Amino acid sequence: MGWRSKFVFLLIVYCAGFATAIYFLAPAPDPQPGQTFNTAQLVAAVKSQELLKSFNSGMHKCLGFSKEAAQEAAKLLQAKLQETVQAQSQESGDLRPRS
């Protein structure tokens, strides 16, 4: 695992921790008139479950995107490296790539 992968992973973990801290520090919604305390808690729990599902989905999309971007970058780097090796071998007159 390269340093870029570690950096992306660390960034994702940091953002997840920051979002969790904001979630827990946010004030609870005020109960509507006529709602009992338990009903207000139930409404808050349902909304928090929706938020949790949405956040989880977003994190999985972000992780998938970062993996795809890393794979594309690796392919691009390998292609450029191969071109460089071929150019150097042609300049030296040797037609086979160096290892």
Coordinates of C-alpha atoms in Angstrom, one line a residue:
M1 CA 0.0 0.0 0.0
G2 CA 1.6 3.2 -1.2
W3 CA 1.7 6.5 0.6
R4 CA -1.1 7.9 -1.6
S5 CA -3.5 5.1 -0.6
K6 CA -2.6 5.6 3.1
F7 CA -3.2 9.3 2.7
V8 CA -6.6 8.8 1.1
F9 CA -7.5 6.3 3.8
L10 CA -6.4 8.7 6.5
L11 CA -8.4 11.5 5.0
I12 CA -11.5 9.3 4.8
V13 CA -11.1 8.3 8.5
Y14 CA -10.5 11.9 9.5
C15 CA -13.6 13.1 7.7
A16 CA -15.7 10.3 9.2
G17 CA -14.5 11.2 12.7
F18 CA -15.3 14.8 12.1
A19 CA -18.8 14.1 10.8
T20 CA -19.4 11.8 13.7
A21 CA -18.4 14.5 16.2
I22 CA -20.7 17.0 14.5
Y23 CA -23.5 14.5 14.6
F24 CA -23.1 13.9 18.3
L25 CA -22.6 17.6 19.2
A26 CA -25.6 18.8 17.2
P27 CA -28.6 19.7 19.3
A28 CA -31.6 17.4 19.3
P29 CA -34.7 18.7 17.4
D30 CA -37.3 20.5 19.5
P31 CA -40.5 18.5 20.0
Q32 CA -43.5 19.9 18.2
P33 CA -46.5 21.0 20.3
G34 CA -48.7 18.1 21.2
Q35 CA -45.8 15.5 20.9
T36 CA -44.8 13.6 23.9
F37 CA -41.1 13.2 24.8
N38 CA -41.0 9.6 23.5
T39 CA -42.6 10.6 20.2
A40 CA -40.0 13.4 19.7
Q41 CA -37.2 10.9 20.4
L42 CA -38.7 8.5 17.9
V43 CA -38.9 11.1 15.2
A44 CA -35.3 12.1 15.9
A45 CA -34.2 8.5 15.8
V46 CA -35.9 8.0 12.4
K47 CA -34.2 11.1 11.0
S48 CA -30.9 10.0 12.4
Q49 CA -31.3 6.6 10.8
E50 CA -32.0 8.3 7.4
L51 CA -28.9 10.5 7.9
L52 CA -26.8 7.5 8.9
K53 CA -27.9 5.6 5.7
S54 CA -27.2 8.6 3.6
F55 CA -23.8 9.2 5.1
N56 CA -22.9 5.5 4.8
S57 CA -23.9 5.5 1.2
G58 CA -21.9 8.7 0.5
M59 CA -18.8 7.2 2.2
H60 CA -19.0 4.0 0.2
K61 CA -19.3 6.1 -3.0
C62 CA -16.3 8.1 -2.0
L63 CA -14.3 5.0 -1.2
G64 CA -15.2 3.4 -4.5
F65 CA -14.3 6.6 -6.4
S66 CA -10.9 6.8 -4.6
K67 CA -10.1 3.2 -5.5
E68 CA -11.0 3.8 -9.1
A69 CA -9.0 7.0 -9.2
A70 CA -6.0 5.2 -7.7
Q71 CA -6.3 2.3 -10.2
E72 CA -6.5 4.8 -13.2
A73 CA -3.5 6.7 -11.9
A74 CA -1.5 3.5 -11.5
K75 CA -2.4 2.5 -15.1
L76 CA -1.4 5.9 -16.4
L77 CA 1.9 5.8 -14.5
Q78 CA 2.7 2.3 -15.8
A79 CA 2.0 3.4 -19.4
K80 CA 4.2 6.5 -19.0
L81 CA 7.0 4.4 -17.5
Q82 CA 6.7 1.9 -20.3
E83 CA 7.0 4.7 -22.9
T84 CA 10.0 6.2 -21.1
V85 CA 11.7 2.8 -21.0
Q86 CA 11.0 2.2 -24.7
A87 CA 12.3 5.6 -25.6
Q88 CA 15.5 5.1 -23.7
S89 CA 16.1 1.7 -25.2
Q90 CA 15.5 3.0 -28.7
E91 CA 18.0 5.9 -28.1
S92 CA 20.6 3.5 -27.0
G93 CA 20.0 1.3 -30.1
D94 CA 18.8 -1.7 -28.0
L95 CA 15.3 -2.7 -29.1
R96 CA 14.4 -4.7 -26.1
P97 CA 13.2 -3.0 -22.9
R98 CA 15.5 -2.9 -19.9
S99 CA 14.5 -4.6 -16.7

